[in-house]
PDB file of C-alpha atoms in Angstrom:
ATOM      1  CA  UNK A   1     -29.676   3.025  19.580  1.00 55.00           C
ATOM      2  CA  UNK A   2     -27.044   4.490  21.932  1.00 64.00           C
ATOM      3  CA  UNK A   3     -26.584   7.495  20.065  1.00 76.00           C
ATOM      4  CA  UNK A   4     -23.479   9.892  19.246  1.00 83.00           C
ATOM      5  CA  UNK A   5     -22.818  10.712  22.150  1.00 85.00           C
ATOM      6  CA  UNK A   6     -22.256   7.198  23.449  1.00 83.00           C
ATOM      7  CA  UNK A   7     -20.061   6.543  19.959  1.00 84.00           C
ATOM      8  CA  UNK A   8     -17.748   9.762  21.245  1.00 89.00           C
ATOM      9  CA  UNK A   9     -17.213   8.429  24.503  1.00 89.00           C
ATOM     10  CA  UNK A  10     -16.638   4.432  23.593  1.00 86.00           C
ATOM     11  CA  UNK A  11     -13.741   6.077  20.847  1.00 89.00           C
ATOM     12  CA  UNK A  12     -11.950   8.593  23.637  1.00 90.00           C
ATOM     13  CA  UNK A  13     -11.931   5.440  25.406  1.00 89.00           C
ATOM     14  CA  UNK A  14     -10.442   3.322  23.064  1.00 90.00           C
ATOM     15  CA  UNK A  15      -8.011   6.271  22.335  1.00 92.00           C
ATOM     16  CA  UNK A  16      -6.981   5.921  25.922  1.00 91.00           C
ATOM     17  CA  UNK A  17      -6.319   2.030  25.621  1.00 90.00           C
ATOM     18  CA  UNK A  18      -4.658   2.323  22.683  1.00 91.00           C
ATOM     19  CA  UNK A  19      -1.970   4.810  24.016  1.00 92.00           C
ATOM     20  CA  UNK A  20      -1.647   2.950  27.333  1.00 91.00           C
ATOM     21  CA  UNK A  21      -1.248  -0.437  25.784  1.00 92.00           C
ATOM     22  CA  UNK A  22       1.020   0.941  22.623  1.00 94.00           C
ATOM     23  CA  UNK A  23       4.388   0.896  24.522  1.00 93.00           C
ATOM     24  CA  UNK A  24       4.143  -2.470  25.601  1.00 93.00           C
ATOM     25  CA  UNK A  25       2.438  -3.768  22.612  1.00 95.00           C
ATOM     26  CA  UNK A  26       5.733  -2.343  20.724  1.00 96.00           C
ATOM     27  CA  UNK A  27       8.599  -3.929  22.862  1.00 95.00           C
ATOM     28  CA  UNK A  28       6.588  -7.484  22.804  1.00 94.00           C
ATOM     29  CA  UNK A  29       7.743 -10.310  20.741  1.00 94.00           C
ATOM     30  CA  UNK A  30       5.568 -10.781  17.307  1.00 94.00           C
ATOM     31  CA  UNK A  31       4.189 -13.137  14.857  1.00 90.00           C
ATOM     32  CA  UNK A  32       5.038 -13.095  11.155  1.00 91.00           C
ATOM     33  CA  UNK A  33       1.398 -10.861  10.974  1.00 90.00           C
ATOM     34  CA  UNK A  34       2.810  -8.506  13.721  1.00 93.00           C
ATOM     35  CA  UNK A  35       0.336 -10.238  16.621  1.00 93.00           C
ATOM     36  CA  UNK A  36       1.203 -11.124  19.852  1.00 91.00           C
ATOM     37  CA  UNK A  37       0.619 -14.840  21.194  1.00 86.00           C
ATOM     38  CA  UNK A  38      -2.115 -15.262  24.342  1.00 81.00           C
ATOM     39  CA  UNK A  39       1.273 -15.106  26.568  1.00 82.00           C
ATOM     40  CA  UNK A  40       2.068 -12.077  25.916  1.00 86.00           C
ATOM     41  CA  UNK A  41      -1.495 -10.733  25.365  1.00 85.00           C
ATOM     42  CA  UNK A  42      -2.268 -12.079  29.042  1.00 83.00           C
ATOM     43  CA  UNK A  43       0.988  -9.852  30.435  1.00 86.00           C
ATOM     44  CA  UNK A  44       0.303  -6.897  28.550  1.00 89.00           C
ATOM     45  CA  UNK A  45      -3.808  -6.924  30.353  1.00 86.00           C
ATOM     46  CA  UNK A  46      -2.044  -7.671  33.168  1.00 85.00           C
ATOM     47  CA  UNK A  47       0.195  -4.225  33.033  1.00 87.00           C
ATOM     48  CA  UNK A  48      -2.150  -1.955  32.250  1.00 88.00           C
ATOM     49  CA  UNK A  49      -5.012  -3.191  35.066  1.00 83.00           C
ATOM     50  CA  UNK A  50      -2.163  -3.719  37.510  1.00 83.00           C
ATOM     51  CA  UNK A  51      -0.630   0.366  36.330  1.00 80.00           C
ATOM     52  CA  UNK A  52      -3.881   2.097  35.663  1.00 78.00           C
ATOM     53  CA  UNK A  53      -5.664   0.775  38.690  1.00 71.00           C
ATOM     54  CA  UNK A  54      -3.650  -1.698  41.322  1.00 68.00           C
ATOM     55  CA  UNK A  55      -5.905  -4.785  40.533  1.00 65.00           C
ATOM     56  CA  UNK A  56      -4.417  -7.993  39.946  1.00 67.00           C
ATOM     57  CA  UNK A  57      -7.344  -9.688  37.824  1.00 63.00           C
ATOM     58  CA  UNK A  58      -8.079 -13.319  38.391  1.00 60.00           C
ATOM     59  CA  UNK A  59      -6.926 -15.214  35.086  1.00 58.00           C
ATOM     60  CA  UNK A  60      -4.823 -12.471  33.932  1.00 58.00           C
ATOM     61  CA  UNK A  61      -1.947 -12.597  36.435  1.00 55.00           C
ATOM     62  CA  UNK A  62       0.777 -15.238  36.795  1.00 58.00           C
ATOM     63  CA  UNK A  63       0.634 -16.192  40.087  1.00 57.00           C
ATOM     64  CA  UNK A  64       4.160 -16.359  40.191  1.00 50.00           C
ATOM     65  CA  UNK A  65       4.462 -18.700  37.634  1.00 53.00           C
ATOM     66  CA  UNK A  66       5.551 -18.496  33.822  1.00 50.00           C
ATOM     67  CA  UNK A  67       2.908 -16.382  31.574  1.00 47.00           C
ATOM     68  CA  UNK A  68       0.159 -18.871  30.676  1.00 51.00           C
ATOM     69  CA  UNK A  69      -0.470 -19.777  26.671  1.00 53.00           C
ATOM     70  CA  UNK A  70      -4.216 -19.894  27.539  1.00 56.00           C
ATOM     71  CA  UNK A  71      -5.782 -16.700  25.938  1.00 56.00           C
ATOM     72  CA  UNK A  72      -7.191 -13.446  27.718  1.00 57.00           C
ATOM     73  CA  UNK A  73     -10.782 -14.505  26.855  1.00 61.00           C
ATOM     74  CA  UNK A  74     -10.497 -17.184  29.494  1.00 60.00           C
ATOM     75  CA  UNK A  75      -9.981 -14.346  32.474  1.00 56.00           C
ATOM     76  CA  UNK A  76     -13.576 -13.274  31.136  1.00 57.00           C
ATOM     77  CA  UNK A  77     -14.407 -16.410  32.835  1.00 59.00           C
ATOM     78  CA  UNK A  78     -18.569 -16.849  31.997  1.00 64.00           C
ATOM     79  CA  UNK A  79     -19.337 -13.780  31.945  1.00 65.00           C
ATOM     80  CA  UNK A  80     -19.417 -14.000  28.133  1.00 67.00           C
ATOM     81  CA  UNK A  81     -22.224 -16.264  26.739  1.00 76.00           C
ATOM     82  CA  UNK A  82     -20.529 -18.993  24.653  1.00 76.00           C
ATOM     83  CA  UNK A  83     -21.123 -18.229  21.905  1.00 77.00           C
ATOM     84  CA  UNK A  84     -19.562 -14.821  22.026  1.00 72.00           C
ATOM     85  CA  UNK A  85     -16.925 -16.271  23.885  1.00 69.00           C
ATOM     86  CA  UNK A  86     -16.162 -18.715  21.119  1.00 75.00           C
ATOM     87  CA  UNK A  87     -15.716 -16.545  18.479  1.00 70.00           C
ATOM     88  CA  UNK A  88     -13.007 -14.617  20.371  1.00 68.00           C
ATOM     89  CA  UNK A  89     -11.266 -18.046  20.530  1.00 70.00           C
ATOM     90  CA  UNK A  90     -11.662 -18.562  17.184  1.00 72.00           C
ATOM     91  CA  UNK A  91     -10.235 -15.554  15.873  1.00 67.00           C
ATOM     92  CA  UNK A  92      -7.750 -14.320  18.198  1.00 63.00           C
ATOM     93  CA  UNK A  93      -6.297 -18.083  18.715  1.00 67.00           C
ATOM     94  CA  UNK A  94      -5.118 -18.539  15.386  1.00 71.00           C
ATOM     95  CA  UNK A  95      -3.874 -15.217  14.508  1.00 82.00           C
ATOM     96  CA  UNK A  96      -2.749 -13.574  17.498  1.00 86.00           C
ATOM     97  CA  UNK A  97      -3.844  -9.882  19.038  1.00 87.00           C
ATOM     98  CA  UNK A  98      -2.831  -6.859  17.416  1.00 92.00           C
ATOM     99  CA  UNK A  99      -3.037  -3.242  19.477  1.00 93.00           C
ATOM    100  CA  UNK A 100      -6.841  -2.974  18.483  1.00 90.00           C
ATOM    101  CA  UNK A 101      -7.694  -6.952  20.009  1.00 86.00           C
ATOM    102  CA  UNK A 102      -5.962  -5.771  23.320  1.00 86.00           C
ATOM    103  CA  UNK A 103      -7.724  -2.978  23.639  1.00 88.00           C
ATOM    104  CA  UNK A 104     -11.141  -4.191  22.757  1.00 83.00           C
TER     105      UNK A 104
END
């Protein structure tokens, strides 16, 4: 196992995510659950790689067109075996993201 001190530091960094990503997650439009659609899951990313660290990350960004519906976990490109990368389909595609989604 990783240990505590591994657990400490993966929280402060979710702490971090969470307040970076709260202010945007707030002022985005909502599901009846409270969840934000891929669209606006894929902007929000988007803001906080572009603000935190200048990148513009490949399947994230709009290329100048209108916010894709396809979801975040495609910008993961295959990276992610299948079968992990299905489940994220599965359930963030039919519910939405909430703040804790985004910043996992």
């Amino acid at each position: 196992a990783l240990g505590t001190s591994h657990r400490r530091a993966t929280e402060n960094r979710m702490k971090i995510l969470f307040e970076s990503l709260s202010t945007i997650f707030r002022a985005l439009p909502k599901n009846d659950h409270g969840r934000v659609n891929a669209a606006a899951a894929r902007y929000a990313l988007h803001r906080l790689f572009l603000a935190r660290h200048g990148w513009q990350m490949k399947g994230l960004a709009s290329g100048g067109q209108a916010w894709s519906s396809s979801s975040p976990v495609s910008a993961l490109g295959e990276r992610l075996p299948s079968s992990v990368h299905d489940i994220f389909e599965e359930r963030l595609g039919t519910r939405g993201f909430d703040l804790h989604d985004l910043a996992v």
